[in-house]
Amino acid sequence: MPPISESAVLDALRPIIDPDFGKSIVDLGFIKNLAIDGAKVAFDIELTTPACPVKEEFQKAARERVLALDGVGEVDVTMTANTRGRAPQPEAEVLPGVKNTLAVASGKGGVGKSTVAINLALSLAKSGASVGVMDADVYGPSLPLLTGVHGRPRAEERRIYPHEAHGMKLMSMGFFIDDNSPVIWRGPMVHGLIRQFLSDVEWGELDYLIVDMPPGTGDAALTLTQMAPLSGAVIVTTANDLSLIDARKGLKMFEKVSVPVLGIIENMSYFTPPDLPDRKYHLFGQGGGERTAAELGVDFLGEVPIDPRIVEGGDKGRPITLDAPDAEASQVFAALAGKVARKLAMLAETKPQIADANITWVS
Ligand SMILES: Nc1ncnc2c1ncn2[C@@H]1O[C@H](COP(=O)(O)OP(=O)(O)O)[C@@H](O)[C@H]1O
Ligand SMILES: [Mg+2]
């Protein structure tokens, strides 16, 4: 039996196409560390994000295809990821080690922006990505309640160290105040605070920083979009959130700073009673998010069901993704995280890797 050649292995893998890039995983350079030892073939498939939803499919297809080659007795496929994103910028003042910064925004409060932000973040962290959550909703910080993490973060030599919990780095104005009463900030304070969260917090190296944005397009939101190197944004709505005007304002705000809106997520879309698992009751009407997306010309990313466990989990600091990973809502969050991660990877791959423009502080 002639020895197995590298090119035979690569040819066997070539028909596996990455659906986003529409290209072969071989031509995309995803195959690494190919090693052939007698009848044993081992290699890595390096994805553009650990949250890739077709990870298992790729692994299975690759294994089967190589195993079918003459003379191959054993195949060892390791799935790895090199998260695409902004190149490290050691000199940058703002988020120097963060590859992707995702803004989770909404036209108004109460639509589940924070819920979506934390569950997307947890889903990404579960997939193996390094993740931070920045609660920039300075008027209604909810990260302490949502995660059960409280208390002042450690500060040393003008650096603030985020809390670490549930496998993520967390920062919120809520860590600095004692109760949940609404906070009244004057404009300049908000400005300074957001600047500190971006440049004085030791985020370290992260694949994804999820930013729970202040609702709407007020001063705080505007400041953030101007200061943070946002890679993309998602807008959270509900089916009965009829304010297309607000959604449009949000879109405009991101367009102004050239931040792509990756799409709209409709939250609290439908309810499935536990004893009627096949039913979907659209309590607030159907298709609102999808219509809004169509009107704005952005993608509709998906519908998150209503689940009372989301409210309970929110109150005890255990988001549904942690406590009930098999719940439909958790699975929807995981799928949305995968979609968003792939969109960010595509953006990073197609966008020339230019260093961030010099950021001038507007004060
Ligand atoms: N899909 C959902 N199912 C059930 N309750 C939800 C869902 N999404 C959010 N909630 C609840 O709605 C309320 C508002 O959500 P929150 O994430 O705090 O909104 P926002 O950050 O937009 O103000 C919270 O009590 C939260 O637990
Ligand atoms: Mg909130």
mmCIF file of C-alpha atoms and ligand atoms in Angstrom:
data_model
loop_
_atom_site.group_PDB
_atom_site.id
_atom_site.type_symbol
_atom_site.label_atom_id
_atom_site.label_comp_id
_atom_site.label_asym_id
_atom_site.label_seq_id
_atom_site.Cartn_x
_atom_site.Cartn_y
_atom_site.Cartn_z
ATOM 1 C CA MET A 1 0.000 0.000 0.000
ATOM 2 C CA PRO A 2 1.515 3.369 -1.010
ATOM 3 C CA PRO A 3 1.771 5.941 1.751
ATOM 4 C CA ILE A 4 -1.135 8.373 2.128
ATOM 5 C CA SER A 5 -0.242 11.743 0.651
ATOM 6 C CA GLU A 6 -1.127 15.144 2.048
ATOM 7 C CA SER A 7 -2.685 16.140 -1.223
ATOM 8 C CA ALA A 8 -4.997 13.114 -1.144
ATOM 9 C CA VAL A 9 -6.219 14.181 2.294
ATOM 10 C CA LEU A 10 -6.715 17.784 1.197
ATOM 11 C CA ASP A 11 -8.545 16.665 -1.933
ATOM 12 C CA ALA A 12 -10.881 14.601 0.225
ATOM 13 C CA LEU A 13 -11.603 17.651 2.385
ATOM 14 C CA ARG A 14 -11.941 20.139 -0.452
ATOM 15 C CA PRO A 15 -15.672 19.528 -1.132
ATOM 16 C CA ILE A 16 -16.513 20.784 2.384
ATOM 17 C CA ILE A 17 -17.737 24.313 1.822
ATOM 18 C CA ASP A 18 -18.044 27.023 4.444
ATOM 19 C CA PRO A 19 -21.581 28.330 3.869
ATOM 20 C CA ASP A 20 -20.705 31.930 4.792
ATOM 21 C CA PHE A 21 -17.667 32.323 2.617
ATOM 22 C CA GLY A 22 -19.004 29.993 -0.057
ATOM 23 C CA LYS A 23 -15.542 28.486 -0.377
ATOM 24 C CA SER A 24 -13.824 25.227 0.437
ATOM 25 C CA ILE A 25 -12.422 24.942 3.950
ATOM 26 C CA VAL A 26 -9.168 23.799 2.331
ATOM 27 C CA ASP A 27 -8.882 26.884 0.125
ATOM 28 C CA LEU A 28 -9.804 29.082 3.079
ATOM 29 C CA GLY A 29 -6.778 27.700 4.894
ATOM 30 C CA PHE A 30 -8.791 26.188 7.739
ATOM 31 C CA ILE A 31 -6.821 22.905 7.723
ATOM 32 C CA LYS A 32 -3.823 23.089 10.068
ATOM 33 C CA ASN A 33 -1.230 20.700 11.503
ATOM 34 C CA LEU A 34 -1.898 17.898 9.063
ATOM 35 C CA ALA A 35 0.065 14.864 10.226
ATOM 36 C CA ILE A 36 0.141 11.461 8.566
ATOM 37 C CA ASP A 37 1.590 8.535 10.449
ATOM 38 C CA GLY A 38 1.104 5.225 8.676
ATOM 39 C CA ALA A 39 -2.652 4.632 8.544
ATOM 40 C CA LYS A 40 -3.311 7.431 11.013
ATOM 41 C CA VAL A 41 -4.271 10.935 9.856
ATOM 42 C CA ALA A 42 -4.607 13.880 12.220
ATOM 43 C CA PHE A 43 -5.373 17.534 11.544
ATOM 44 C CA ASP A 44 -7.036 20.615 13.008
ATOM 45 C CA ILE A 45 -9.888 22.570 11.465
ATOM 46 C CA GLU A 46 -9.447 26.167 12.508
ATOM 47 C CA LEU A 47 -12.727 28.093 12.391
ATOM 48 C CA THR A 48 -13.221 31.852 12.346
ATOM 49 C CA THR A 49 -15.175 31.723 15.614
ATOM 50 C CA PRO A 50 -15.555 29.065 18.300
ATOM 51 C CA ALA A 51 -19.307 29.784 18.215
ATOM 52 C CA CYS A 52 -19.587 28.373 14.695
ATOM 53 C CA PRO A 53 -22.920 26.538 14.564
ATOM 54 C CA VAL A 54 -21.738 24.048 11.946
ATOM 55 C CA LYS A 55 -18.738 22.948 14.023
ATOM 56 C CA GLU A 56 -20.042 19.400 14.571
ATOM 57 C CA GLU A 57 -21.133 19.002 10.946
ATOM 58 C CA PHE A 58 -17.685 20.023 9.695
ATOM 59 C CA GLN A 59 -15.966 17.652 12.084
ATOM 60 C CA LYS A 60 -18.151 14.718 11.134
ATOM 61 C CA ALA A 61 -17.899 15.358 7.390
ATOM 62 C CA ALA A 62 -14.133 15.771 7.563
ATOM 63 C CA ARG A 63 -13.680 12.573 9.536
ATOM 64 C CA GLU A 64 -15.884 10.524 7.233
ATOM 65 C CA ARG A 65 -14.306 11.846 4.058
ATOM 66 C CA VAL A 66 -10.751 11.128 5.128
ATOM 67 C CA LEU A 67 -11.653 7.791 6.637
ATOM 68 C CA ALA A 68 -13.052 6.752 3.247
ATOM 69 C CA LEU A 69 -9.596 7.108 1.641
ATOM 70 C CA ASP A 70 -7.718 3.945 0.797
ATOM 71 C CA GLY A 71 -5.240 3.004 3.489
ATOM 72 C CA VAL A 72 -6.611 5.306 6.194
ATOM 73 C CA GLY A 73 -7.424 3.488 9.417
ATOM 74 C CA GLU A 74 -7.804 6.270 11.934
ATOM 75 C CA VAL A 75 -8.716 9.959 11.716
ATOM 76 C CA ASP A 76 -8.284 12.499 14.460
ATOM 77 C CA VAL A 77 -9.973 15.867 13.800
ATOM 78 C CA THR A 78 -9.453 18.664 16.335
ATOM 79 C CA MET A 79 -11.740 21.680 16.097
ATOM 80 C CA THR A 80 -10.029 24.953 16.965
ATOM 81 C CA ALA A 81 -10.804 28.599 16.332
ATOM 82 C CA ASN A 82 -8.887 31.724 15.627
ATOM 83 C CA THR A 83 -11.541 34.349 16.245
ATOM 84 C CA ARG A 84 -11.413 36.966 13.531
ATOM 85 C CA GLY A 85 -11.704 40.593 14.428
ATOM 86 C CA ARG A 86 -9.794 43.774 14.898
ATOM 87 C CA ALA A 87 -6.070 43.157 15.116
ATOM 88 C CA PRO A 88 -4.500 43.769 18.552
ATOM 89 C CA GLN A 89 -3.677 47.456 18.979
ATOM 90 C CA PRO A 90 -1.225 47.654 21.874
ATOM 91 C CA GLU A 91 -0.994 51.433 21.547
ATOM 92 C CA ALA A 92 -4.729 52.069 21.449
ATOM 93 C CA GLU A 93 -6.257 53.831 24.405
ATOM 94 C CA VAL A 94 -9.592 52.136 23.928
ATOM 95 C CA LEU A 95 -10.062 48.364 24.220
ATOM 96 C CA PRO A 96 -6.589 47.502 22.862
ATOM 97 C CA GLY A 97 -7.019 43.734 23.137
ATOM 98 C CA VAL A 98 -10.638 43.331 22.095
ATOM 99 C CA LYS A 99 -11.235 41.672 18.752
ATOM 100 C CA ASN A 100 -14.972 42.279 18.406
ATOM 101 C CA THR A 101 -17.206 44.767 20.196
ATOM 102 C CA LEU A 102 -20.917 44.101 19.764
ATOM 103 C CA ALA A 103 -23.508 46.689 20.739
ATOM 104 C CA VAL A 104 -26.883 45.379 21.876
ATOM 105 C CA ALA A 105 -29.280 48.273 21.407
ATOM 106 C CA SER A 106 -32.994 49.024 21.566
ATOM 107 C CA GLY A 107 -35.316 51.879 20.765
ATOM 108 C CA LYS A 108 -36.764 51.893 24.259
ATOM 109 C CA GLY A 109 -36.326 50.235 27.639
ATOM 110 C CA GLY A 110 -38.026 47.070 28.781
ATOM 111 C CA VAL A 111 -37.819 45.108 25.539
ATOM 112 C CA GLY A 112 -35.252 42.681 26.937
ATOM 113 C CA LYS A 113 -32.048 44.304 25.740
ATOM 114 C CA SER A 114 -30.103 43.297 28.860
ATOM 115 C CA THR A 115 -31.563 39.790 28.790
ATOM 116 C CA VAL A 116 -30.506 39.326 25.188
ATOM 117 C CA ALA A 117 -27.056 40.815 25.862
ATOM 118 C CA ILE A 118 -26.248 38.533 28.795
ATOM 119 C CA ASN A 119 -27.544 35.386 27.143
ATOM 120 C CA LEU A 120 -25.689 36.067 23.893
ATOM 121 C CA ALA A 121 -22.556 36.662 25.950
ATOM 122 C CA LEU A 122 -23.008 33.427 27.905
ATOM 123 C CA SER A 123 -23.616 31.447 24.726
ATOM 124 C CA LEU A 124 -20.400 32.790 23.211
ATOM 125 C CA ALA A 125 -18.475 32.032 26.408
ATOM 126 C CA LYS A 126 -19.874 28.492 26.480
ATOM 127 C CA SER A 127 -18.593 27.912 22.962
ATOM 128 C CA GLY A 128 -15.090 28.621 24.242
ATOM 129 C CA ALA A 129 -14.695 32.293 23.318
ATOM 130 C CA SER A 130 -13.234 34.815 25.750
ATOM 131 C CA VAL A 131 -16.035 37.225 26.528
ATOM 132 C CA GLY A 132 -16.645 40.442 28.428
ATOM 133 C CA VAL A 133 -19.900 42.231 29.168
ATOM 134 C CA MET A 134 -19.987 45.957 29.562
ATOM 135 C CA ASP A 135 -23.231 47.248 31.006
ATOM 136 C CA ALA A 136 -23.258 50.722 29.515
ATOM 137 C CA ASP A 137 -26.877 51.330 30.450
ATOM 138 C CA VAL A 138 -25.783 53.844 33.056
ATOM 139 C CA TYR A 139 -29.379 54.879 33.808
ATOM 140 C CA GLY A 140 -30.643 51.380 34.473
ATOM 141 C CA PRO A 141 -27.676 49.086 35.119
ATOM 142 C CA SER A 142 -28.943 45.533 35.434
ATOM 143 C CA LEU A 143 -25.820 43.386 35.185
ATOM 144 C CA PRO A 144 -25.460 42.921 38.986
ATOM 145 C CA LEU A 145 -28.997 41.582 39.292
ATOM 146 C CA LEU A 146 -28.778 39.488 36.129
ATOM 147 C CA THR A 147 -25.519 37.810 37.127
ATOM 148 C CA GLY A 148 -25.756 37.879 40.929
ATOM 149 C CA VAL A 149 -22.400 39.663 41.047
ATOM 150 C CA HIS A 150 -22.103 42.644 43.360
ATOM 151 C CA GLY A 151 -19.525 44.879 44.954
ATOM 152 C CA ARG A 152 -16.906 47.322 43.908
ATOM 153 C CA PRO A 153 -14.375 46.087 41.377
ATOM 154 C CA ARG A 154 -10.709 46.203 42.367
ATOM 155 C CA ALA A 155 -8.898 49.356 41.283
ATOM 156 C CA GLU A 156 -5.141 49.826 41.219
ATOM 157 C CA GLU A 157 -3.022 52.565 39.738
ATOM 158 C CA ARG A 158 -5.893 54.047 37.781
ATOM 159 C CA ARG A 159 -6.837 50.682 36.324
ATOM 160 C CA ILE A 160 -10.175 49.087 37.145
ATOM 161 C CA TYR A 161 -10.360 45.291 37.112
ATOM 162 C CA PRO A 162 -13.650 43.809 35.907
ATOM 163 C CA HIS A 163 -15.378 41.167 37.985
ATOM 164 C CA GLU A 164 -15.040 37.643 36.673
ATOM 165 C CA ALA A 165 -17.997 35.296 36.877
ATOM 166 C CA HIS A 166 -19.727 32.641 34.751
ATOM 167 C CA GLY A 167 -16.536 32.517 32.670
ATOM 168 C CA MET A 168 -16.796 36.174 31.630
ATOM 169 C CA LYS A 169 -15.447 39.593 32.568
ATOM 170 C CA LEU A 170 -18.161 41.927 33.807
ATOM 171 C CA MET A 171 -18.344 45.667 34.326
ATOM 172 C CA SER A 172 -21.347 47.758 35.315
ATOM 173 C CA MET A 173 -22.108 51.071 36.919
ATOM 174 C CA GLY A 174 -24.288 48.957 39.175
ATOM 175 C CA PHE A 175 -21.131 47.622 40.886
ATOM 176 C CA PHE A 176 -20.420 51.118 42.202
ATOM 177 C CA ILE A 177 -23.846 51.941 43.596
ATOM 178 C CA ASP A 178 -25.721 50.268 46.398
ATOM 179 C CA ASP A 179 -29.290 49.823 45.265
ATOM 180 C CA ASN A 180 -31.316 49.555 42.103
ATOM 181 C CA SER A 181 -32.797 53.013 42.264
ATOM 182 C CA PRO A 182 -32.493 54.880 38.990
ATOM 183 C CA VAL A 183 -29.325 56.860 38.680
ATOM 184 C CA ILE A 184 -29.379 60.505 37.711
ATOM 185 C CA TRP A 185 -26.278 61.520 35.803
ATOM 186 C CA ARG A 186 -25.459 64.802 34.266
ATOM 187 C CA GLY A 187 -24.259 64.652 30.662
ATOM 188 C CA PRO A 188 -20.556 65.235 31.326
ATOM 189 C CA MET A 189 -20.523 62.539 34.004
ATOM 190 C CA VAL A 190 -22.005 59.990 31.644
ATOM 191 C CA HIS A 191 -19.392 60.930 29.130
ATOM 192 C CA GLY A 192 -16.547 60.461 31.620
ATOM 193 C CA LEU A 193 -17.965 57.221 32.890
ATOM 194 C CA ILE A 194 -18.256 55.656 29.469
ATOM 195 C CA ARG A 195 -14.768 56.791 28.641
ATOM 196 C CA GLN A 196 -13.502 55.116 31.826
ATOM 197 C CA PHE A 197 -15.301 51.894 31.040
ATOM 198 C CA LEU A 198 -13.607 51.840 27.654
ATOM 199 C CA SER A 199 -10.105 52.964 28.508
ATOM 200 C CA ASP A 200 -9.483 52.465 32.252
ATOM 201 C CA VAL A 201 -11.020 49.026 32.627
ATOM 202 C CA GLU A 202 -8.529 46.201 32.209
ATOM 203 C CA TRP A 203 -10.482 44.078 29.737
ATOM 204 C CA GLY A 204 -7.387 42.260 28.560
ATOM 205 C CA GLU A 205 -7.671 40.104 25.474
ATOM 206 C CA LEU A 206 -11.207 39.277 24.465
ATOM 207 C CA ASP A 207 -12.779 37.651 21.446
ATOM 208 C CA TYR A 208 -16.059 39.452 22.142
ATOM 209 C CA LEU A 209 -17.065 42.401 24.262
ATOM 210 C CA ILE A 210 -20.850 42.623 24.469
ATOM 211 C CA VAL A 211 -22.086 46.114 25.245
ATOM 212 C CA ASP A 212 -25.522 46.495 26.820
ATOM 213 C CA MET A 213 -26.253 49.913 25.350
ATOM 214 C CA PRO A 214 -28.251 52.672 26.973
ATOM 215 C CA PRO A 215 -31.733 52.501 25.380
ATOM 216 C CA GLY A 216 -32.585 54.811 22.521
ATOM 217 C CA THR A 217 -30.396 57.376 20.890
ATOM 218 C CA GLY A 218 -29.811 59.798 23.747
ATOM 219 C CA ASP A 219 -26.540 61.294 24.890
ATOM 220 C CA ALA A 220 -25.175 58.177 26.554
ATOM 221 C CA ALA A 221 -25.829 55.978 23.534
ATOM 222 C CA LEU A 222 -24.377 58.551 21.193
ATOM 223 C CA THR A 223 -21.246 58.974 23.300
ATOM 224 C CA LEU A 224 -20.686 55.269 23.285
ATOM 225 C CA THR A 225 -21.035 54.851 19.547
ATOM 226 C CA GLN A 226 -18.545 57.663 19.070
ATOM 227 C CA MET A 227 -15.966 56.393 21.550
ATOM 228 C CA ALA A 228 -16.057 52.626 21.215
ATOM 229 C CA PRO A 229 -14.600 50.799 18.228
ATOM 230 C CA LEU A 230 -17.862 48.934 17.632
ATOM 231 C CA SER A 231 -17.657 46.032 15.202
ATOM 232 C CA GLY A 232 -21.403 45.700 14.824
ATOM 233 C CA ALA A 233 -24.753 46.184 16.497
ATOM 234 C CA VAL A 234 -27.960 44.248 16.976
ATOM 235 C CA ILE A 235 -31.271 45.940 17.720
ATOM 236 C CA VAL A 236 -33.711 44.255 20.081
ATOM 237 C CA THR A 237 -37.440 44.849 19.591
ATOM 238 C CA THR A 238 -40.684 43.201 20.635
ATOM 239 C CA ALA A 239 -43.595 42.327 18.343
ATOM 240 C CA ASN A 240 -45.667 45.153 19.772
ATOM 241 C CA ASP A 241 -42.834 47.648 19.639
ATOM 242 C CA LEU A 242 -44.517 49.662 16.930
ATOM 243 C CA SER A 243 -42.012 52.416 16.943
ATOM 244 C CA LEU A 244 -40.384 52.074 13.587
ATOM 245 C CA ILE A 245 -39.232 55.628 14.110
ATOM 246 C CA ASP A 246 -37.137 54.642 17.124
ATOM 247 C CA ALA A 247 -35.664 51.671 15.307
ATOM 248 C CA ARG A 248 -34.807 53.896 12.372
ATOM 249 C CA LYS A 249 -33.177 56.442 14.669
ATOM 250 C CA GLY A 250 -31.071 53.630 16.137
ATOM 251 C CA LEU A 251 -30.019 52.489 12.689
ATOM 252 C CA LYS A 252 -29.090 56.054 11.726
ATOM 253 C CA MET A 253 -27.037 56.464 14.887
ATOM 254 C CA PHE A 254 -24.918 53.446 13.984
ATOM 255 C CA GLU A 255 -24.718 54.389 10.314
ATOM 256 C CA LYS A 256 -23.329 57.775 11.245
ATOM 257 C CA VAL A 257 -20.292 56.118 12.812
ATOM 258 C CA SER A 258 -20.118 53.412 10.111
ATOM 259 C CA VAL A 259 -21.089 50.595 12.451
ATOM 260 C CA PRO A 260 -22.940 47.837 10.598
ATOM 261 C CA VAL A 261 -26.271 46.776 12.073
ATOM 262 C CA LEU A 262 -26.110 42.992 11.922
ATOM 263 C CA GLY A 263 -29.854 42.655 12.319
ATOM 264 C CA ILE A 264 -32.929 42.737 14.480
ATOM 265 C CA ILE A 265 -33.771 40.303 17.253
ATOM 266 C CA GLU A 266 -37.414 40.095 18.245
ATOM 267 C CA ASN A 267 -37.790 39.254 21.928
ATOM 268 C CA MET A 268 -40.841 37.914 23.804
ATOM 269 C CA SER A 269 -42.190 36.800 20.423
ATOM 270 C CA TYR A 270 -44.376 33.884 21.405
ATOM 271 C CA PHE A 271 -45.327 31.617 24.259
ATOM 272 C CA THR A 272 -45.374 27.835 24.204
ATOM 273 C CA PRO A 273 -47.258 26.396 27.193
ATOM 274 C CA PRO A 274 -45.295 23.510 28.745
ATOM 275 C CA ASP A 275 -48.294 21.191 28.298
ATOM 276 C CA LEU A 276 -48.799 22.181 24.652
ATOM 277 C CA PRO A 277 -45.260 21.915 23.267
ATOM 278 C CA ASP A 278 -46.389 22.185 19.649
ATOM 279 C CA ARG A 279 -48.177 25.497 20.050
ATOM 280 C CA LYS A 280 -46.763 28.963 19.553
ATOM 281 C CA TYR A 281 -48.991 31.744 20.854
ATOM 282 C CA HIS A 282 -47.922 35.088 19.447
ATOM 283 C CA LEU A 283 -49.396 37.100 22.300
ATOM 284 C CA PHE A 284 -48.276 40.466 20.990
ATOM 285 C CA GLY A 285 -48.938 39.873 17.319
ATOM 286 C CA GLN A 286 -46.766 38.243 14.733
ATOM 287 C CA GLY A 287 -44.045 39.400 12.401
ATOM 288 C CA GLY A 288 -43.399 42.850 13.885
ATOM 289 C CA GLY A 289 -39.645 42.389 14.127
ATOM 290 C CA GLU A 290 -39.453 40.909 10.669
ATOM 291 C CA ARG A 291 -41.428 43.809 9.187
ATOM 292 C CA THR A 292 -39.238 46.337 10.962
ATOM 293 C CA ALA A 293 -36.133 44.602 9.626
ATOM 294 C CA ALA A 294 -37.541 44.612 6.097
ATOM 295 C CA GLU A 295 -38.462 48.292 6.333
ATOM 296 C CA LEU A 296 -34.992 49.169 7.551
ATOM 297 C CA GLY A 297 -33.282 46.908 5.072
ATOM 298 C CA VAL A 298 -31.417 44.874 7.681
ATOM 299 C CA ASP A 299 -31.469 41.157 8.461
ATOM 300 C CA PHE A 300 -34.012 39.615 10.762
ATOM 301 C CA LEU A 301 -32.000 37.378 13.072
ATOM 302 C CA GLY A 302 -34.703 35.526 14.974
ATOM 303 C CA GLU A 303 -37.443 35.308 17.582
ATOM 304 C CA VAL A 304 -36.859 34.662 21.275
ATOM 305 C CA PRO A 305 -39.830 33.033 23.036
ATOM 306 C CA ILE A 306 -41.364 34.200 26.286
ATOM 307 C CA ASP A 307 -40.239 31.996 29.137
ATOM 308 C CA PRO A 308 -41.103 32.689 32.784
ATOM 309 C CA ARG A 309 -37.717 31.180 33.696
ATOM 310 C CA ILE A 310 -36.090 34.216 32.090
ATOM 311 C CA VAL A 311 -37.763 36.463 34.652
ATOM 312 C CA GLU A 312 -36.977 34.125 37.557
ATOM 313 C CA GLY A 313 -33.392 33.647 36.404
ATOM 314 C CA GLY A 314 -33.012 37.373 36.018
ATOM 315 C CA ASP A 315 -34.076 37.887 39.596
ATOM 316 C CA LYS A 316 -31.744 35.317 41.084
ATOM 317 C CA GLY A 317 -28.712 36.068 38.970
ATOM 318 C CA ARG A 318 -28.915 32.877 36.926
ATOM 319 C CA PRO A 319 -29.673 33.608 33.256
ATOM 320 C CA ILE A 320 -31.637 30.898 31.460
ATOM 321 C CA THR A 321 -28.642 29.909 29.315
ATOM 322 C CA LEU A 322 -26.925 28.779 32.534
ATOM 323 C CA ASP A 323 -29.806 27.238 34.414
ATOM 324 C CA ALA A 324 -31.890 25.733 31.634
ATOM 325 C CA PRO A 325 -29.581 25.249 28.638
ATOM 326 C CA ASP A 326 -32.101 22.906 27.021
ATOM 327 C CA ALA A 327 -34.955 25.414 27.114
ATOM 328 C CA GLU A 328 -36.022 26.615 23.693
ATOM 329 C CA ALA A 329 -35.120 30.189 24.613
ATOM 330 C CA SER A 330 -31.572 29.097 25.522
ATOM 331 C CA GLN A 331 -31.220 27.271 22.245
ATOM 332 C CA VAL A 332 -32.479 30.309 20.375
ATOM 333 C CA PHE A 333 -29.890 32.444 22.177
ATOM 334 C CA ALA A 334 -27.142 29.971 21.238
ATOM 335 C CA ALA A 335 -28.233 30.008 17.602
ATOM 336 C CA LEU A 336 -28.380 33.808 17.585
ATOM 337 C CA ALA A 337 -24.908 33.979 19.132
ATOM 338 C CA GLY A 338 -23.623 31.693 16.381
ATOM 339 C CA LYS A 339 -25.232 33.841 13.688
ATOM 340 C CA VAL A 340 -23.858 37.056 15.126
ATOM 341 C CA ALA A 341 -20.371 35.580 15.621
ATOM 342 C CA ARG A 342 -20.244 34.432 12.020
ATOM 343 C CA LYS A 343 -21.407 37.799 10.760
ATOM 344 C CA LEU A 344 -18.666 39.471 12.771
ATOM 345 C CA ALA A 345 -16.100 37.016 11.404
ATOM 346 C CA MET A 346 -17.247 37.754 7.853
ATOM 347 C CA LEU A 347 -17.010 41.475 8.438
ATOM 348 C CA ALA A 348 -13.520 41.174 9.875
ATOM 349 C CA GLU A 349 -12.418 38.994 7.007
ATOM 350 C CA THR A 350 -13.759 41.244 4.274
ATOM 351 C CA LYS A 351 -12.838 44.550 5.867
ATOM 352 C CA PRO A 352 -9.243 45.624 5.337
ATOM 353 C CA GLN A 353 -7.352 45.435 8.610
ATOM 354 C CA ILE A 354 -6.677 49.110 9.091
ATOM 355 C CA ALA A 355 -5.681 50.456 12.454
ATOM 356 C CA ASP A 356 -8.412 52.408 14.192
ATOM 357 C CA ALA A 357 -8.487 56.012 13.123
ATOM 358 C CA ASN A 358 -7.112 58.323 15.727
ATOM 359 C CA ILE A 359 -9.889 58.872 18.182
ATOM 360 C CA THR A 360 -10.325 62.414 19.328
ATOM 361 C CA TRP A 361 -12.286 62.834 22.509
ATOM 362 C CA VAL A 362 -15.216 65.155 22.158
ATOM 363 C CA SER A 363 -15.947 66.773 25.467
HETATM 364 N N1 LIG B 1 -37.992 36.324 26.464
HETATM 365 C C1 LIG B 1 -38.442 36.713 27.661
HETATM 366 N N2 LIG B 1 -39.373 35.981 28.336
HETATM 367 C C2 LIG B 1 -39.831 36.367 29.539
HETATM 368 N N3 LIG B 1 -39.421 37.487 30.170
HETATM 369 C C3 LIG B 1 -38.488 38.250 29.565
HETATM 370 C C4 LIG B 1 -37.956 37.900 28.288
HETATM 371 N N4 LIG B 1 -37.044 38.859 27.950
HETATM 372 C C5 LIG B 1 -37.014 39.742 28.957
HETATM 373 N N5 LIG B 1 -37.886 39.386 29.925
HETATM 374 C C6 LIG B 1 -38.157 40.129 31.177
HETATM 375 O O1 LIG B 1 -38.585 41.435 30.815
HETATM 376 C C7 LIG B 1 -38.062 42.400 31.697
HETATM 377 C C8 LIG B 1 -37.254 43.439 30.921
HETATM 378 O O2 LIG B 1 -36.106 42.822 30.368
HETATM 379 P P1 LIG B 1 -34.690 43.558 30.351
HETATM 380 O O3 LIG B 1 -33.735 42.617 29.724
HETATM 381 O O4 LIG B 1 -34.351 44.079 31.687
HETATM 382 O O5 LIG B 1 -35.044 44.741 29.344
HETATM 383 P P2 LIG B 1 -34.225 46.084 28.962
HETATM 384 O O6 LIG B 1 -32.780 45.847 29.243
HETATM 385 O O7 LIG B 1 -34.522 46.268 27.511
HETATM 386 O O8 LIG B 1 -34.803 47.174 29.781
HETATM 387 C C9 LIG B 1 -37.229 41.633 32.724
HETATM 388 O O9 LIG B 1 -38.015 41.379 33.864
HETATM 389 C C10 LIG B 1 -36.912 40.335 32.007
HETATM 390 O O10 LIG B 1 -36.715 39.247 32.910
HETATM 391 MG MG MG B 2 -31.546 46.771 30.640
#
